[in-house]
Tab-separated table of C-alpha atoms and ligand atoms in Angstrom:
chain	number	residue	atom	x	y	z
A	1	MET	CA	0.095	0.203	0.275
A	2	LYS	CA	1.210	3.411	-1.075
A	3	VAL	CA	0.756	6.369	1.826
A	4	PRO	CA	1.702	9.464	0.222
A	5	LEU	CA	2.948	12.518	2.811
A	6	LEU	CA	-0.014	14.475	0.972
A	7	ASP	CA	-2.873	13.745	-1.031
A	8	LEU	CA	-5.397	16.772	-2.402
A	9	LYS	CA	-7.246	14.875	-5.058
A	10	PRO	CA	-9.890	13.307	-2.324
A	11	GLN	CA	-10.418	16.705	-0.823
A	12	TYR	CA	-11.141	18.422	-4.401
A	13	GLU	CA	-13.702	15.714	-5.129
A	14	GLN	CA	-15.452	16.960	-2.055
A	15	ILE	CA	-15.787	20.472	-2.718
A	16	ARG	CA	-16.018	20.050	-6.448
A	17	GLU	CA	-19.548	20.999	-6.838
A	18	GLU	CA	-19.485	24.156	-4.839
A	19	ILE	CA	-15.418	25.446	-6.290
A	20	GLU	CA	-16.156	24.863	-10.008
A	21	PRO	CA	-19.222	27.369	-10.639
A	22	GLU	CA	-17.529	29.573	-8.728
A	23	LEU	CA	-14.221	29.676	-10.773
A	24	LEU	CA	-16.715	29.783	-13.892
A	25	GLU	CA	-18.086	32.688	-12.811
A	26	ILE	CA	-14.808	34.567	-12.230
A	27	CYS	CA	-14.047	33.379	-15.760
A	28	ARG	CA	-16.832	34.513	-17.116
A	29	SER	CA	-16.750	37.904	-15.333
A	30	GLN	CA	-12.698	38.366	-16.689
A	31	MET	CA	-12.552	40.069	-13.379
A	32	PHE	CA	-9.494	38.639	-12.151
A	33	ILE	CA	-7.417	40.811	-9.847
A	34	LEU	CA	-8.450	41.927	-6.473
A	35	GLY	CA	-11.982	42.866	-6.824
A	36	PRO	CA	-15.393	41.490	-4.241
A	37	LYS	CA	-14.143	37.923	-4.436
A	38	VAL	CA	-10.830	39.062	-2.976
A	39	ALA	CA	-12.758	41.550	-0.272
A	40	GLU	CA	-15.235	38.734	0.477
A	41	CYS	CA	-12.045	36.272	0.995
A	42	GLU	CA	-10.452	39.278	3.240
A	43	ALA	CA	-13.269	39.192	5.525
A	44	ALA	CA	-14.085	35.677	6.405
A	45	VAL	CA	-10.486	34.342	6.544
A	46	ALA	CA	-9.850	37.740	8.925
A	47	ALA	CA	-13.291	36.990	11.092
A	48	TYR	CA	-12.207	33.405	11.102
A	49	CYS	CA	-8.918	34.158	12.810
A	50	GLY	CA	-10.166	36.978	15.156
A	51	ALA	CA	-8.706	39.960	13.452
A	52	ALA	CA	-10.598	43.066	12.419
A	53	HIS	CA	-8.729	43.306	9.100
A	54	GLY	CA	-7.278	40.987	6.196
A	55	VAL	CA	-5.275	42.081	3.444
A	56	GLY	CA	-5.125	39.532	0.734
A	57	VAL	CA	-1.416	39.129	-0.887
A	58	THR	CA	0.563	36.803	-3.822
A	59	SER	CA	1.611	34.510	-0.842
A	60	GLY	CA	3.131	33.486	3.018
A	61	SER	CA	6.415	34.930	1.572
A	62	ASP	CA	4.805	38.233	0.933
A	63	ALA	CA	2.685	38.633	3.881
A	64	LEU	CA	5.766	38.507	5.505
A	65	LEU	CA	7.549	40.946	3.364
A	66	VAL	CA	4.508	43.190	3.031
A	67	ALA	CA	3.997	43.383	7.325
A	68	LEU	CA	7.631	44.238	7.561
A	69	MET	CA	7.473	46.799	4.746
A	70	THR	CA	4.256	48.333	6.310
A	71	GLU	CA	6.600	49.022	9.570
A	72	GLY	CA	9.346	50.623	7.741
A	73	ILE	CA	11.754	47.988	8.409
A	74	GLY	CA	14.924	47.809	6.277
A	75	ALA	CA	18.798	48.479	7.121
A	76	GLY	CA	20.208	48.854	10.077
A	77	ASP	CA	17.195	47.366	11.851
A	78	GLU	CA	17.412	43.820	14.012
A	79	VAL	CA	14.637	41.354	13.436
A	80	ILE	CA	14.495	38.615	15.994
A	81	THR	CA	12.924	35.060	15.116
A	82	THR	CA	14.002	31.467	15.262
A	83	PRO	CA	16.392	29.531	12.948
A	84	TYR	CA	14.456	26.729	12.680
A	85	THR	CA	11.632	27.652	10.331
A	86	PHE	CA	10.515	27.664	6.470
A	87	PHE	CA	13.104	30.252	4.693
A	88	ALA	CA	10.682	32.767	3.675
A	89	THR	CA	10.426	33.830	7.351
A	90	VAL	CA	14.095	34.731	7.661
A	91	GLY	CA	14.016	35.661	3.620
A	92	ALA	CA	11.915	38.455	4.072
A	93	ILE	CA	13.928	40.233	6.700
A	94	ALA	CA	17.119	39.774	4.729
A	95	ARG	CA	15.414	41.265	1.461
A	96	LEU	CA	14.687	44.131	3.226
A	97	GLY	CA	18.365	44.757	4.291
A	98	ALA	CA	17.325	44.222	8.163
A	99	LYS	CA	19.476	41.563	10.060
A	100	PRO	CA	18.214	38.357	11.126
A	101	VAL	CA	18.836	37.909	14.892
A	102	PHE	CA	18.340	34.239	16.039
A	103	VAL	CA	16.726	32.962	19.090
A	104	ASP	CA	16.896	29.111	19.833
A	105	ILE	CA	13.719	26.919	20.034
A	106	GLU	CA	12.021	24.867	22.675
A	107	PRO	CA	12.935	21.205	22.321
A	108	ASP	CA	9.467	19.634	22.785
A	109	THR	CA	7.331	22.189	20.404
A	110	PHE	CA	9.959	23.174	17.932
A	111	ASN	CA	8.846	26.989	18.451
A	112	LEU	CA	10.800	29.605	19.477
A	113	ASP	CA	12.067	29.783	22.934
A	114	ALA	CA	10.395	32.723	24.756
A	115	ALA	CA	12.336	32.375	27.918
A	116	LYS	CA	15.438	33.456	25.626
A	117	LEU	CA	13.923	36.368	23.605
A	118	GLU	CA	14.355	39.141	25.486
A	119	ALA	CA	18.410	38.405	25.997
A	120	ALA	CA	18.658	39.205	21.966
A	121	VAL	CA	16.918	42.727	21.973
A	122	THR	CA	19.169	45.500	21.440
A	123	PRO	CA	18.796	49.069	21.053
A	124	ARG	CA	18.369	48.115	16.776
A	125	THR	CA	15.553	45.725	17.191
A	126	LYS	CA	12.253	46.552	15.680
A	127	ALA	CA	10.327	43.240	15.586
A	128	ILE	CA	10.002	39.878	16.823
A	129	ILE	CA	8.890	37.238	14.418
A	130	PRO	CA	7.807	34.189	16.198
A	131	VAL	CA	6.697	31.255	13.943
A	132	HIS	CA	3.799	28.622	14.823
A	133	LEU	CA	5.623	25.619	13.562
A	134	TYR	CA	3.616	22.475	11.964
A	135	GLY	CA	0.187	24.174	13.722
A	136	GLN	CA	1.271	24.959	16.826
A	137	MET	CA	1.270	28.778	18.142
A	138	ALA	CA	4.416	29.800	20.126
A	139	ASP	CA	3.959	31.275	23.384
A	140	MET	CA	2.309	34.415	22.612
A	141	ASP	CA	1.549	35.359	26.209
A	142	ALA	CA	5.558	35.532	26.671
A	143	VAL	CA	6.375	37.366	23.548
A	144	MET	CA	4.050	40.028	23.372
A	145	ALA	CA	5.181	40.789	27.688
A	146	VAL	CA	8.740	41.159	25.793
A	147	ALA	CA	7.581	43.289	22.709
A	148	GLU	CA	5.749	45.463	25.074
A	149	LYS	CA	8.016	45.987	27.397
A	150	HIS	CA	10.709	47.019	24.424
A	151	GLY	CA	8.032	48.687	22.206
A	152	LEU	CA	8.708	45.940	19.333
A	153	VAL	CA	6.476	44.875	16.612
A	154	VAL	CA	5.071	41.559	16.764
A	155	ILE	CA	4.799	39.665	13.415
A	156	GLU	CA	3.219	36.351	13.797
A	157	ASP	CA	4.123	33.917	11.198
A	158	ALA	CA	1.097	31.850	10.947
A	159	ALA	CA	1.460	30.069	7.546
A	160	GLN	CA	1.657	26.518	9.139
A	161	ALA	CA	-1.195	27.665	11.896
A	162	ILE	CA	-4.577	28.678	10.638
A	163	GLY	CA	-7.421	28.517	13.044
A	164	SER	CA	-4.719	27.395	15.775
A	165	GLU	CA	-5.246	28.403	19.115
A	166	ARG	CA	-3.390	29.165	22.359
A	167	ASN	CA	-5.417	29.962	25.994
A	168	GLY	CA	-8.438	30.390	23.911
A	169	ARG	CA	-6.841	32.931	21.733
A	170	ARG	CA	-6.042	32.274	17.563
A	171	ALA	CA	-2.990	32.401	15.587
A	172	GLY	CA	-2.896	35.925	13.833
A	173	SER	CA	-5.013	38.008	16.475
A	174	ILE	CA	-2.436	38.420	19.033
A	175	GLY	CA	0.775	40.170	17.282
A	176	HIS	CA	0.473	43.384	15.448
A	177	TYR	CA	0.323	40.906	12.246
A	178	GLY	CA	-0.793	37.785	11.211
A	179	CYS	CA	0.872	36.047	8.123
A	180	PHE	CA	-1.030	33.250	6.684
A	181	SER	CA	-0.031	31.360	3.311
A	182	PHE	CA	-2.440	29.518	1.345
A	183	PHE	CA	0.201	27.353	-0.730
A	184	PRO	CA	-1.626	24.145	-1.552
A	185	SER	CA	0.092	21.840	1.115
A	186	LYS	CA	-1.294	24.261	3.998
A	187	ASN	CA	-4.587	23.477	5.800
A	188	LEU	CA	-6.242	26.201	4.068
A	189	GLY	CA	-4.607	26.026	0.596
A	190	CYS	CA	-5.776	27.837	-2.921
A	191	PHE	CA	-4.587	26.359	-6.328
A	192	GLY	CA	-1.661	28.358	-6.879
A	193	ASP	CA	0.168	31.125	-4.445
A	194	GLY	CA	-1.755	33.058	-2.261
A	195	GLY	CA	-1.685	34.149	1.631
A	196	MET	CA	-3.013	36.986	3.955
A	197	ILE	CA	-1.911	39.486	6.569
A	198	THR	CA	-4.682	39.919	9.564
A	199	MET	CA	-4.067	42.894	11.716
A	200	GLN	CA	-6.215	44.348	14.344
A	201	ASP	CA	-5.459	48.104	13.659
A	202	GLU	CA	-6.825	49.759	10.720
A	203	ALA	CA	-4.003	52.291	9.891
A	204	ARG	CA	-1.988	49.600	9.522
A	205	ALA	CA	-4.608	47.538	6.927
A	206	LYS	CA	-4.689	50.806	5.009
A	207	LYS	CA	-0.816	51.231	4.859
A	208	ALA	CA	-0.551	47.341	3.587
A	209	VAL	CA	-3.345	47.583	1.397
A	210	ILE	CA	-1.597	50.565	-0.636
A	211	LEU	CA	1.806	48.602	-0.225
A	212	ARG	CA	0.806	45.600	-2.261
A	213	ASN	CA	-0.257	47.760	-4.917
A	214	HIS	CA	3.207	49.689	-5.735
A	215	GLY	CA	2.264	52.183	-3.182
A	216	SER	CA	-0.190	53.712	-5.224
A	217	ASP	CA	-2.806	55.913	-3.417
A	218	PRO	CA	-4.785	57.182	-5.379
A	219	LYS	CA	-4.110	55.022	-8.770
A	220	TYR	CA	-0.662	56.477	-10.107
A	221	TYR	CA	0.571	58.420	-7.450
A	222	HIS	CA	2.849	57.086	-5.347
A	223	LYS	CA	3.710	58.275	-1.883
A	224	LEU	CA	5.308	55.031	-0.765
A	225	VAL	CA	7.319	52.131	-3.068
A	226	GLY	CA	5.401	48.815	-2.757
A	227	GLY	CA	5.331	45.978	-4.922
A	228	ASN	CA	2.468	43.904	-6.635
A	229	PHE	CA	1.610	41.801	-4.071
A	230	ARG	CA	-1.819	41.689	-5.097
A	231	LEU	CA	-4.000	38.539	-4.474
A	232	ASP	CA	-6.258	37.324	-7.416
A	233	ALA	CA	-9.931	36.929	-7.257
A	234	LEU	CA	-9.327	32.644	-8.546
A	235	GLN	CA	-7.540	31.703	-5.352
A	236	ALA	CA	-9.689	33.847	-3.239
A	237	ALA	CA	-12.845	32.128	-4.275
A	238	VAL	CA	-11.155	28.753	-3.444
A	239	VAL	CA	-10.211	29.958	-0.124
A	240	THR	CA	-13.290	31.510	0.798
A	241	VAL	CA	-15.014	28.239	-0.241
A	242	LYS	CA	-12.658	26.058	1.473
A	243	LEU	CA	-12.421	27.882	4.896
A	244	ARG	CA	-15.843	26.411	5.104
A	245	HIS	CA	-14.671	23.138	5.504
A	246	LEU	CA	-11.426	24.256	7.557
A	247	ASP	CA	-12.615	23.153	10.674
A	248	GLY	CA	-13.766	19.391	9.600
A	249	TRP	CA	-10.537	18.755	7.968
A	250	THR	CA	-8.785	20.024	11.418
A	251	ALA	CA	-10.801	17.758	13.084
A	252	ALA	CA	-9.642	14.975	10.693
A	253	ARG	CA	-6.198	15.912	11.308
A	254	GLN	CA	-6.595	16.015	14.822
A	255	ALA	CA	-7.943	12.713	14.871
A	256	ASN	CA	-5.287	11.286	12.536
A	257	ALA	CA	-3.094	12.601	15.422
A	258	GLU	CA	-4.898	10.779	17.825
A	259	ARG	CA	-4.764	7.806	16.107
A	260	TYR	CA	-1.082	7.831	15.723
A	261	ARG	CA	-0.604	8.236	19.272
A	262	LYS	CA	-2.760	4.907	20.157
A	263	LEU	CA	-0.541	2.980	17.216
A	264	PHE	CA	2.658	4.253	18.299
A	265	ALA	CA	1.660	3.415	22.201
A	266	ALA	CA	0.751	-0.237	20.882
A	267	ALA	CA	3.805	-1.052	19.334
A	268	GLY	CA	5.822	-0.029	22.395
A	269	LEU	CA	7.850	2.676	20.102
A	270	GLU	CA	8.304	5.735	22.401
A	271	ALA	CA	8.496	3.794	25.496
A	272	ALA	CA	11.864	1.749	23.847
A	273	GLY	CA	12.988	5.219	23.066
A	274	LYS	CA	12.780	4.796	19.475
A	275	VAL	CA	10.833	7.622	18.702
A	276	THR	CA	9.419	10.879	20.312
A	277	LEU	CA	5.904	12.285	19.366
A	278	PRO	CA	4.958	15.532	19.213
A	279	VAL	CA	3.690	17.278	22.265
A	280	ALA	CA	0.007	19.785	22.306
A	281	LYS	CA	0.696	22.354	24.928
A	282	THR	CA	-2.398	24.227	25.994
A	283	ASN	CA	-3.323	24.594	22.351
A	284	ARG	CA	-5.616	24.208	19.616
A	285	HIS	CA	-3.126	22.152	17.218
A	286	ILE	CA	-3.974	22.124	14.073
A	287	TYR	CA	-1.471	19.845	12.831
A	288	ASN	CA	-0.268	20.891	9.445
A	289	GLN	CA	2.603	18.363	10.426
A	290	PHE	CA	2.825	15.675	12.177
A	291	VAL	CA	6.554	15.472	13.654
A	292	ILE	CA	7.905	13.184	15.532
A	293	ARG	CA	11.974	12.327	16.821
A	294	ALA	CA	13.428	9.610	15.957
A	295	GLU	CA	16.737	7.313	16.710
A	296	ASN	CA	18.646	7.098	13.430
A	297	ARG	CA	16.471	9.798	11.548
A	298	ASP	CA	18.191	9.049	8.144
A	299	GLY	CA	18.054	5.288	8.251
A	300	LEU	CA	13.964	5.397	9.064
A	301	LEU	CA	13.689	8.160	6.276
A	302	ALA	CA	15.192	5.770	3.784
A	303	HIS	CA	13.450	2.666	5.070
A	304	LEU	CA	10.260	4.597	5.033
A	305	ARG	CA	10.531	5.826	1.154
A	306	GLY	CA	11.484	2.451	0.038
A	307	GLN	CA	8.043	1.042	1.436
A	308	ASP	CA	6.300	3.931	-0.332
A	309	VAL	CA	5.559	5.492	2.846
A	310	GLY	CA	5.759	9.282	2.299
A	311	VAL	CA	8.017	11.196	4.761
A	312	GLU	CA	9.772	14.756	4.945
A	313	ILE	CA	12.351	16.619	6.530
A	314	TYR	CA	10.845	20.648	7.568
A	315	TYR	CA	13.833	21.394	7.885
A	316	PRO	CA	17.280	19.677	7.314
A	317	VAL	CA	19.621	23.037	7.361
A	318	PRO	CA	18.529	25.454	10.211
A	319	LEU	CA	18.577	29.452	8.681
A	320	HIS	CA	21.726	30.118	10.793
A	321	LEU	CA	23.898	27.579	8.785
A	322	GLN	CA	22.430	28.634	5.275
A	323	ASP	CA	25.107	29.753	2.816
A	324	CYS	CA	23.142	32.899	1.958
A	325	PHE	CA	23.580	33.958	5.736
A	326	ARG	CA	27.231	33.256	6.145
A	327	ASP	CA	27.416	37.010	6.552
A	328	LEU	CA	25.979	36.617	9.884
A	329	GLY	CA	28.770	34.808	11.142
A	330	HIS	CA	27.090	31.442	12.934
A	331	ARG	CA	28.411	28.727	13.224
A	332	GLU	CA	27.575	25.212	14.061
A	333	GLY	CA	26.611	25.171	18.088
A	334	ASP	CA	25.159	28.578	18.030
A	335	PHE	CA	21.867	27.068	18.465
A	336	PRO	CA	21.798	23.552	19.335
A	337	GLU	CA	17.809	22.760	19.880
A	338	SER	CA	17.268	23.860	16.345
A	339	GLU	CA	20.488	21.868	14.851
A	340	ARG	CA	19.503	18.762	17.008
A	341	ALA	CA	15.896	19.035	15.594
A	342	ALA	CA	16.838	19.340	12.154
A	343	LYS	CA	19.298	15.982	12.306
A	344	GLU	CA	16.394	14.420	14.449
A	345	THR	CA	12.960	15.409	12.814
A	346	LEU	CA	10.787	13.485	10.303
A	347	ALA	CA	7.253	14.432	9.272
A	348	LEU	CA	4.772	11.414	8.384
A	349	PRO	CA	1.411	12.051	6.764
A	350	ILE	CA	-1.244	13.408	8.376
A	351	TYR	CA	-3.578	15.040	5.687
A	352	PRO	CA	-7.555	14.662	6.302
A	353	ASP	CA	-7.919	11.874	3.973
A	354	LEU	CA	-5.059	9.231	5.311
A	355	THR	CA	-7.355	6.325	6.311
A	356	ASP	CA	-7.014	3.921	9.174
A	357	ASP	CA	-5.179	1.364	7.352
A	358	MET	CA	-2.791	3.981	5.931
A	359	ALA	CA	-1.783	5.364	9.478
A	360	ALA	CA	-1.667	1.585	10.838
A	361	ARG	CA	0.841	1.051	8.026
A	362	VAL	CA	3.075	4.016	8.584
A	363	VAL	CA	3.748	2.715	11.865
A	364	ASP	CA	3.923	-0.525	11.195
A	365	CYS	CA	6.692	0.555	9.112
A	366	VAL	CA	8.531	2.382	11.402
A	367	ALA	CA	8.134	-0.599	14.224
A	368	GLY	CA	9.567	-2.807	11.237
A	369	PHE	CA	12.244	-0.361	11.061
A	370	TYR	CA	13.410	-0.893	14.849
A	371	GLY	CA	12.597	-4.589	14.809
A	372	THR	CA	9.887	-4.007	17.232
A	373	GLY	CA	7.025	-5.102	15.143
A	374	THR	CA	4.237	-7.479	15.593
B	401	PLP	C1	6.264	28.919	8.273
B	401	PLP	C2	6.449	29.358	7.181
B	401	PLP	N1	6.357	30.554	6.722
B	401	PLP	C3	6.462	31.414	5.592
B	401	PLP	C4	5.801	30.651	4.227
B	401	PLP	C5	5.862	30.737	3.404
B	401	PLP	O1	4.416	30.674	2.441
B	401	PLP	P1	4.429	30.980	0.907
B	401	PLP	O2	5.154	29.597	0.372
B	401	PLP	O3	2.781	31.068	0.662
B	401	PLP	O4	4.912	31.940	0.328
B	401	PLP	C6	5.469	29.025	4.397
B	401	PLP	C7	5.201	27.862	3.360
B	401	PLP	O5	5.709	27.855	2.647
B	401	PLP	C8	5.975	28.679	6.190
B	401	PLP	O6	5.734	27.331	6.089
C-alpha cells in the first residue's frame, strides 16, 4: 500500500461542486485581480482568525514582506526570529536589508523559546517574528510581554497555523500582524500561490493595502514604494469555499494525530525510546504536520521511502547555517536545539483523508525498521 505524504485529490472531490461554479463565474466575468471575491475572502479569513482586518497578498512569503514593509523595517534594523523555520520567515527580513537575529527553539514544541527572547533584544531591534511551527502556536503571552516592554512590533508567522489557538486565542489575532499562506499543502490551500495578512489596527491595514499595489494611492500617485503583492480572484474564491470546510478537515487531522498516538503506544516505540511524538501544549494544534523525533532518523527516512511511505524533513538545515546567511557569522553549536531538531525530526502523513489502514501501515513500517514490529 502506498501512503503519500499528502494527497489533495480526495479533498477536491468533496468540494468540486461548490468550487467549479465559482471559478467559472470568475472566468465569465473576466475580473481576475482584487475585486469583490478578494474582499469577501479577506473578511471571511479575518473573522475566522479573530482579526479586524485581512489583506490578501500573493503568498505567505509576501505577507511577511509586506508586514515588515508596513513597519518601514530596513537597513540598520534587527528582527528577532527562530532559525528553525521555512526559509521565507528569514528571507523576508534579509530582503529588506534588515538583520535576522536568532533565538533557539523549545525542544518539545520546536517553537521559539520565549525565555531566551529578551537577551536578544538590542537598541536596534524593531520586531519579533514568532513562527507557529507545524500548526501549534508559539508562547504568545511571553512574546507579547517582551515586545510590550521594549516597544517592539510582533509579526506572527502563522503560515502553518490557521485556526490554531493558545489559551483560547487564535493565531494571527494577538500580534500586530498575522501572516498566512494559502500554498496548496497548507491546511487552507488555494490552487496556486496566495496569502493573507491579518491585523487589528486599521491604519496598518490601510498602509498594507497601499503597499501591495505598488504604493499607489490614489492610482498612479505614489507616496510609498510597494510592489505587486495582489491576491487574485480565482485564489480568493477557492480559499473562501475551502474555509467553510476547514474545521472539519482540522478535526480529521487531529483524529489522525490521536490515531498515531494509539498506534505508536501499542507498538511500544515511544517507551523503547525509538521515537518521540509531538506534544500539544495548552493549544488547539491544527497539525499542518505531524513531526516526530526518531533514533537514526536518516535510516528511518530511507526505510519508509523504500516502503512507499511519504515522509519529509522540515527542515534539514537551520537558517543560521544556510550559505546565504554566512555573513551573519554563525557556526554549528550556536543554536543547539535547532540543529538537533534538524537532525532528528521527520514528518509523517497527517492529511485529512489519510485512512486508518494507511496510518497503521505507517506505524508498522516504523516498527519494522526498529525491529519492534508485531
Ligand atoms: C513557516 C512558513 N512561513 C512562510 C511560508 C511562506 O509561504 P508561501 O509558500 O505561501 O510563500 C511558509 C510556507 O511555505 C511557511 O511554512
